[in-house]
Coordinates of C-alpha atoms in Angstrom, one line a residue:
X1 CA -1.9 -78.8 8.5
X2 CA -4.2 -78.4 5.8
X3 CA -7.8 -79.7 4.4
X4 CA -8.6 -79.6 0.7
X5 CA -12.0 -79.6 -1.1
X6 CA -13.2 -78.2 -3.7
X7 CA -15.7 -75.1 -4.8
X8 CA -17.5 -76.1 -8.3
X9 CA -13.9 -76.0 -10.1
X10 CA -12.1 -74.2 -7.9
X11 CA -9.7 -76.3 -5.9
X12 CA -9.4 -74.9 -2.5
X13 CA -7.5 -75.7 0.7
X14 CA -7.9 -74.2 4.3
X15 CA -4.4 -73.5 5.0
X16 CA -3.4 -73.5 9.2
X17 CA -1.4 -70.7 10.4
X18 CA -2.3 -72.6 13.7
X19 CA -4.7 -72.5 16.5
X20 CA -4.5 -71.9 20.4
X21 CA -4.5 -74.5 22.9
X22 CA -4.9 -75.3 26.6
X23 CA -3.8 -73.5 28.7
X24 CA -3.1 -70.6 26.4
X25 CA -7.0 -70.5 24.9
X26 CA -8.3 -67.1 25.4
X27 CA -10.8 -66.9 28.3
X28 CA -14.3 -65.7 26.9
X29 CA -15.0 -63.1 29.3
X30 CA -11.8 -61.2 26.7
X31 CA -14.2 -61.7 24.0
X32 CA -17.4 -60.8 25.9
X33 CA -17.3 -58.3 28.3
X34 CA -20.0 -55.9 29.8
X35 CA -18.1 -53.1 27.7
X36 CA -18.9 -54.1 24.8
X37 CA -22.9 -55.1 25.8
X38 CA -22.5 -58.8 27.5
X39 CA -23.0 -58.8 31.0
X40 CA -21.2 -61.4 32.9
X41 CA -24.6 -63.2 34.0
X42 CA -25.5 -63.2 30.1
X43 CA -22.4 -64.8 29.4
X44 CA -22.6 -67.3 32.1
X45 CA -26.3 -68.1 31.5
X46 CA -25.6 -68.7 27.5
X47 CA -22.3 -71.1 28.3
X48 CA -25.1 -72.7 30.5
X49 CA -27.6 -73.2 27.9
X50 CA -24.9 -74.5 26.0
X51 CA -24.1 -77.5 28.0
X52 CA -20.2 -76.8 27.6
X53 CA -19.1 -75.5 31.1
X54 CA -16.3 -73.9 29.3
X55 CA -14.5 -71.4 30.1
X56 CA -12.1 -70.2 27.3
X57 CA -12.5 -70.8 23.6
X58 CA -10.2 -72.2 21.2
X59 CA -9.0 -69.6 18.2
X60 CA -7.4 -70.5 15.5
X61 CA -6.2 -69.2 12.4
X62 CA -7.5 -70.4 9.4
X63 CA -5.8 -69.1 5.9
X64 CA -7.9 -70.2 2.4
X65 CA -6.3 -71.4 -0.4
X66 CA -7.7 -71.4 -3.8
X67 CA -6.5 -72.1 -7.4
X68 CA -8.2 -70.2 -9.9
X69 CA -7.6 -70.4 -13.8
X70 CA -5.8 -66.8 -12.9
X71 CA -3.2 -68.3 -10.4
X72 CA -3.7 -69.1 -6.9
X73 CA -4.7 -66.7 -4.4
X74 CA -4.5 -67.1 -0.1
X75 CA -6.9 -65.9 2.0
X76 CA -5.5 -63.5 4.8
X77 CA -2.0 -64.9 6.4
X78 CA -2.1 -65.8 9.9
X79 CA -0.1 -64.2 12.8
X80 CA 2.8 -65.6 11.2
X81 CA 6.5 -66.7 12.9
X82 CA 8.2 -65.4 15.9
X83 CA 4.6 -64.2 17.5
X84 CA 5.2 -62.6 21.1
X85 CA 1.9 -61.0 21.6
X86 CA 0.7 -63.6 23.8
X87 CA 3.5 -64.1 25.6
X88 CA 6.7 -66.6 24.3
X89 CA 4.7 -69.5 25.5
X90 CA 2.4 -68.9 22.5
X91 CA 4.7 -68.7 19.7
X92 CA 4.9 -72.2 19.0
X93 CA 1.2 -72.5 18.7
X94 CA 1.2 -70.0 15.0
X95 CA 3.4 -69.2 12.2
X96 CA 3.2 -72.6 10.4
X97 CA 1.3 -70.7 7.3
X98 CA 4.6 -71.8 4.9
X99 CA 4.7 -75.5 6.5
X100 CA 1.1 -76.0 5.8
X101 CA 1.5 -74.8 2.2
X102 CA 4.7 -76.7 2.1
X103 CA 2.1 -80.4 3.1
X104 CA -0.4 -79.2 0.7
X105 CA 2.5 -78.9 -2.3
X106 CA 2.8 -75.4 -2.7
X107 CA 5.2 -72.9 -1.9
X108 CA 4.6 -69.1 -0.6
X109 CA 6.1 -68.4 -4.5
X110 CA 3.0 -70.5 -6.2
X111 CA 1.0 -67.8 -4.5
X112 CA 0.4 -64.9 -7.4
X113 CA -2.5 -63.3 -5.0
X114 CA -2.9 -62.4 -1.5
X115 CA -6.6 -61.3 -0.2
X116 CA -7.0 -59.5 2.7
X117 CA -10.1 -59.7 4.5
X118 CA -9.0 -57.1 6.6
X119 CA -5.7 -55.6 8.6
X120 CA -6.1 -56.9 12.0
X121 CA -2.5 -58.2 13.1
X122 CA -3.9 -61.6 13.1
X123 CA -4.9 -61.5 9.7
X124 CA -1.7 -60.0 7.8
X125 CA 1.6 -61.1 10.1
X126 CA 2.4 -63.7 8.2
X127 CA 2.7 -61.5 4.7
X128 CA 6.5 -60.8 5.9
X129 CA 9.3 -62.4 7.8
X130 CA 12.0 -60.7 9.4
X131 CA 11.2 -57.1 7.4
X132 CA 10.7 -59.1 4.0
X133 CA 7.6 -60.5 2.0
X134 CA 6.9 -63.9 2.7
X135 CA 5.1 -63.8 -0.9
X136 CA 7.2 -61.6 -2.9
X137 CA 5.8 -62.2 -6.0
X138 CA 2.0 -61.7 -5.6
X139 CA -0.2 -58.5 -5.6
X140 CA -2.4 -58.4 -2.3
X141 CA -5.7 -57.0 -2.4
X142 CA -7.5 -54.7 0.6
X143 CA -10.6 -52.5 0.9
X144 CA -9.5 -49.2 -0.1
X145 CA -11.5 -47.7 3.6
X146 CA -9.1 -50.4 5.4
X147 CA -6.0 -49.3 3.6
X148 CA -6.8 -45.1 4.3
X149 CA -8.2 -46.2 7.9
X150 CA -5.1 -47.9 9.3
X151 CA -2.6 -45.4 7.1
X152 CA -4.7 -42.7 8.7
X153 CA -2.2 -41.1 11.4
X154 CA -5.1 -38.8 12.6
X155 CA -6.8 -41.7 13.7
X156 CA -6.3 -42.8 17.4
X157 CA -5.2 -46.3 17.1
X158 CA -2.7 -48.0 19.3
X159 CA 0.6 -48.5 17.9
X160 CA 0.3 -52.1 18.4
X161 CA -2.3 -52.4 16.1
X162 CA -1.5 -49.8 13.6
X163 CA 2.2 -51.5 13.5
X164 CA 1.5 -54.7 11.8
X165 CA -1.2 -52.9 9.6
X166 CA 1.6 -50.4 8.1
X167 CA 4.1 -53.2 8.2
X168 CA 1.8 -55.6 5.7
X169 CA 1.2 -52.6 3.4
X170 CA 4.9 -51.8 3.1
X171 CA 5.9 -54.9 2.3
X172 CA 3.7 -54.7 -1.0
X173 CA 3.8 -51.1 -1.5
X174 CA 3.0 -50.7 -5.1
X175 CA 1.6 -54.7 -5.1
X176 CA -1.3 -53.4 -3.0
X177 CA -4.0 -52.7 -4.7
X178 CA -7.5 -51.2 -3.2
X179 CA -10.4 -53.1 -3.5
X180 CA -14.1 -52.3 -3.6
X181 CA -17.4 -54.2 -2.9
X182 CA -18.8 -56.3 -5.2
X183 CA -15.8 -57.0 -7.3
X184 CA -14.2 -60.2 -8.8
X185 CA -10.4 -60.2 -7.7
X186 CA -10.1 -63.4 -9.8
X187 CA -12.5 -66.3 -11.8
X188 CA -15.2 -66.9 -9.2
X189 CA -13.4 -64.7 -6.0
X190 CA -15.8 -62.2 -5.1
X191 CA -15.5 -59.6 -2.2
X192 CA -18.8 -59.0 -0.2
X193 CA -19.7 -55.8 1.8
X194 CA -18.3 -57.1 5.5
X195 CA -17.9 -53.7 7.0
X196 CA -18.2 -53.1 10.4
X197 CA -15.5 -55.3 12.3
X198 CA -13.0 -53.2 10.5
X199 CA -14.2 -49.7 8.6
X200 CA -13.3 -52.3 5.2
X201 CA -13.9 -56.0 6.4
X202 CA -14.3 -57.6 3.7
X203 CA -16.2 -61.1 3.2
X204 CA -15.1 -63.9 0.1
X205 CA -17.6 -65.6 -1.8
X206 CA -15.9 -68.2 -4.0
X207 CA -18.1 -69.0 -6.8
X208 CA -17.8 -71.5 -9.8
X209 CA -20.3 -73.9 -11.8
X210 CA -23.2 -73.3 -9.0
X211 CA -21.0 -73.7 -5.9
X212 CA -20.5 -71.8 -3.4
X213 CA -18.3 -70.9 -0.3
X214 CA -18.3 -67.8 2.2
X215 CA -15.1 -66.9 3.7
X216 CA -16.4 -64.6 6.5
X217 CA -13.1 -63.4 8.0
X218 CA -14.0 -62.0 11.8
X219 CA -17.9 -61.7 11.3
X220 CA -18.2 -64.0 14.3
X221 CA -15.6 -65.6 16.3
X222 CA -16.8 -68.5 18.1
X223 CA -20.8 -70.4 18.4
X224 CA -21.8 -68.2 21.2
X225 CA -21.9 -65.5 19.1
X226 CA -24.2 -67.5 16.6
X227 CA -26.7 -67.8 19.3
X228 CA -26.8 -64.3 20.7
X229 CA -25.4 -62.0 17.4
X230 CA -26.2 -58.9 19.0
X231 CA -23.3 -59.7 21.3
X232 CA -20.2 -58.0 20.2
X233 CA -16.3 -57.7 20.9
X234 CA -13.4 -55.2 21.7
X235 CA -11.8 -55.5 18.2
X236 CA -15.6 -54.2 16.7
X237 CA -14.5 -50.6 15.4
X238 CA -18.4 -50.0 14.4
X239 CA -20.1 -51.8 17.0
X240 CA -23.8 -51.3 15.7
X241 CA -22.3 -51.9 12.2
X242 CA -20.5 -54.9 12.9
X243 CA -23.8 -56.7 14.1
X244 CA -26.0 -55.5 11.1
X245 CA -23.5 -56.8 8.8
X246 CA -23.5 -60.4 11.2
X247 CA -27.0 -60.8 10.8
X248 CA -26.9 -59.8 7.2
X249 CA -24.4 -62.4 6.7
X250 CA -25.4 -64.6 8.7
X251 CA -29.2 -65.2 7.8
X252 CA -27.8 -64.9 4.0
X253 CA -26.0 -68.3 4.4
X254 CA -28.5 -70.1 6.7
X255 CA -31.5 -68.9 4.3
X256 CA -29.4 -69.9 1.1
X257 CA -27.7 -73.1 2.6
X258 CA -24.7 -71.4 1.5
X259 CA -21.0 -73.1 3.2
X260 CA -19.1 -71.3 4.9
X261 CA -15.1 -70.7 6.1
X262 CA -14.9 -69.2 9.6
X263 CA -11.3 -68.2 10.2
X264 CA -11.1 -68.4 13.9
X265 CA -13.4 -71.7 14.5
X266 CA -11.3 -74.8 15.2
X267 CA -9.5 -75.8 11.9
X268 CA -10.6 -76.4 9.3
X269 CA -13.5 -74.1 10.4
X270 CA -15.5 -74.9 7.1
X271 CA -19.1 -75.5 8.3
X272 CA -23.1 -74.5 7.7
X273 CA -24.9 -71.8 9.3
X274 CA -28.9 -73.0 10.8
X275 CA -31.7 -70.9 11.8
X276 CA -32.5 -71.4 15.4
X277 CA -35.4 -68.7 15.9
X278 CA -34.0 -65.7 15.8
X279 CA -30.5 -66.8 15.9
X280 CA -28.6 -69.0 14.6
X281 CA -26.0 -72.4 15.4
X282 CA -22.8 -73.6 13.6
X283 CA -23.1 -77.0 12.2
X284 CA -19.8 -78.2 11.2
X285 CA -18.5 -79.9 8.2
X286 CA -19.0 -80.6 4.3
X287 CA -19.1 -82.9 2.0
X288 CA -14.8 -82.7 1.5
X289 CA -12.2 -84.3 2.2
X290 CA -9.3 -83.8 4.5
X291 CA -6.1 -83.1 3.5
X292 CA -3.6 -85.8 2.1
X293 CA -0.2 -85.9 0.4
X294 CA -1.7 -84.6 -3.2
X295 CA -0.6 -81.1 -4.2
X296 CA -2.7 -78.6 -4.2
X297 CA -1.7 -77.7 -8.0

């Protein structure tokens, strides 16, 4: 499954590693919890105000795809194949990363760069298969704080997290190469100070001929937290950090009209950001168009 449009001359697809669905979606109370500052009344009052009477949410996993006159880079890499995290049942849900480069005419060899937003297992699974590099010919980039954090063996992590971290930098070993704020990784692919989520969460601004696009990797994870970005999650390493940088973010693409790529809102997750007081609401879509037989390249 993919969706193509395009970014001034940068040709871009959002890529589906895949997405949950009933009855697997997450509940929200996993997300929100009184923990990490959401009270269960809060919660149950905002799904209210909402109108949806949900209960889960749906979380998907979108890669990015673009071709830049320097080859093409992808945007973080799903979960990837063989997935038992969430139980078997969930496996066939994620890991179709290569089949949805495969429909947009690519294959994982076409891909010359790999951009990590940051080293959450869901973002960097799919970067091997079965011990090997799913792209073995590309250089990946990470925030050099991500790569020291998660290599960091004095740091109390849980091996289930740390694992697929070490795993993804492994499999490029001398390929990966530390990336700082405020650089261009390639014609019009910028990284953006994201830092909080992750000690080096990174956000992508694609830029070319006045166009823009930002890829916000897990600055928010679903609408609720546009209307109440205060509220935060378990996977926040800096909680107080990870909401500065939200509403940073967040008011920089509402206030700018700038488009963005949200990586876990239903696919394609490409969307705008709106000013609703002092928060904010997701309005999806852009003037694109979804994803046909054409090649990417």
């Amino acid at each position: 499954m993919f969706h193509r449009f395009t970014v001034g001359d940068l040709e871009c697809a959002v890529v589906s590693d895949g997405q949950s669905e009933p009855p697997l979606e997450p509940p929200l109370g996993s997300f929100y919890q009184p923990a990490t500052g959401v009270p269960e009344p809060e919660l149950r009052d905002a799904v209210a105000e909402e109108g949806s009477g949900r209960t889960t949410l749906t979380c998907a996993y979108n890669c990015l795809c673009v071709r830049t006159s320097d080859g093409i880079a992808i945007v973080d890499t799903g979960l990837g194949p063989g997935f038992l995290g969430y139980g078997p049942a969930f496996t066939p849900y994620v890991g179709k990363l290569g089949a949805g480069l495969g429909e947009a005419g690519l294959t994982p060899s076409d891909v010359s760069v790999v951009v990590f937003t940051h080293l959450h297992e869901d973002h960097v699974r799919g970067a091997g298969t079965d011990g090997e590099p799913a792209f073995p010919g590309a250089v990946a980039y990470a925030h050099a704080a991500e790569v020291a954090y998660w290599s960091d063996r004095a740091q109390r992590i849980p091996d289930e997290q740390r694992g697929p971290a070490l795993e993804a930098i492994r499999l490029f070993g001398e390929r990966l190469r530390p990336a700082s704020y405020d650089a261009e990784l390639l014609p019009g692919v910028h990284t953006v100070d994201a830092a909080g989520h992750t000690p080096g969460h990174t956000a992508i601004l694609l830029r070319s001929r006045g166009e823009r696009l930002l890829c916000l990797g897990d600055t928010f994870y679903d609408p609720l937290q546009l209307a109440h970005p205060d509220w935060r999650t378990p996977w926040d390493h800096d909680q107080v950090r990870s909401v500065a940088a939200r509403r940073r973010l967040l008011a920089w693409a509402a206030d700018e009209g700038v488009p963005v790529h949200a990586y876990h809102l239903p696919f394609p997750g490409l969307g705008r950001i709106e000013r609703r007081g002092g928060a904010y609401a997701w309005r999806p879509g852009l003037q694109d168009r979804p994803g046909d037989s054409d090649p990417l390249r």
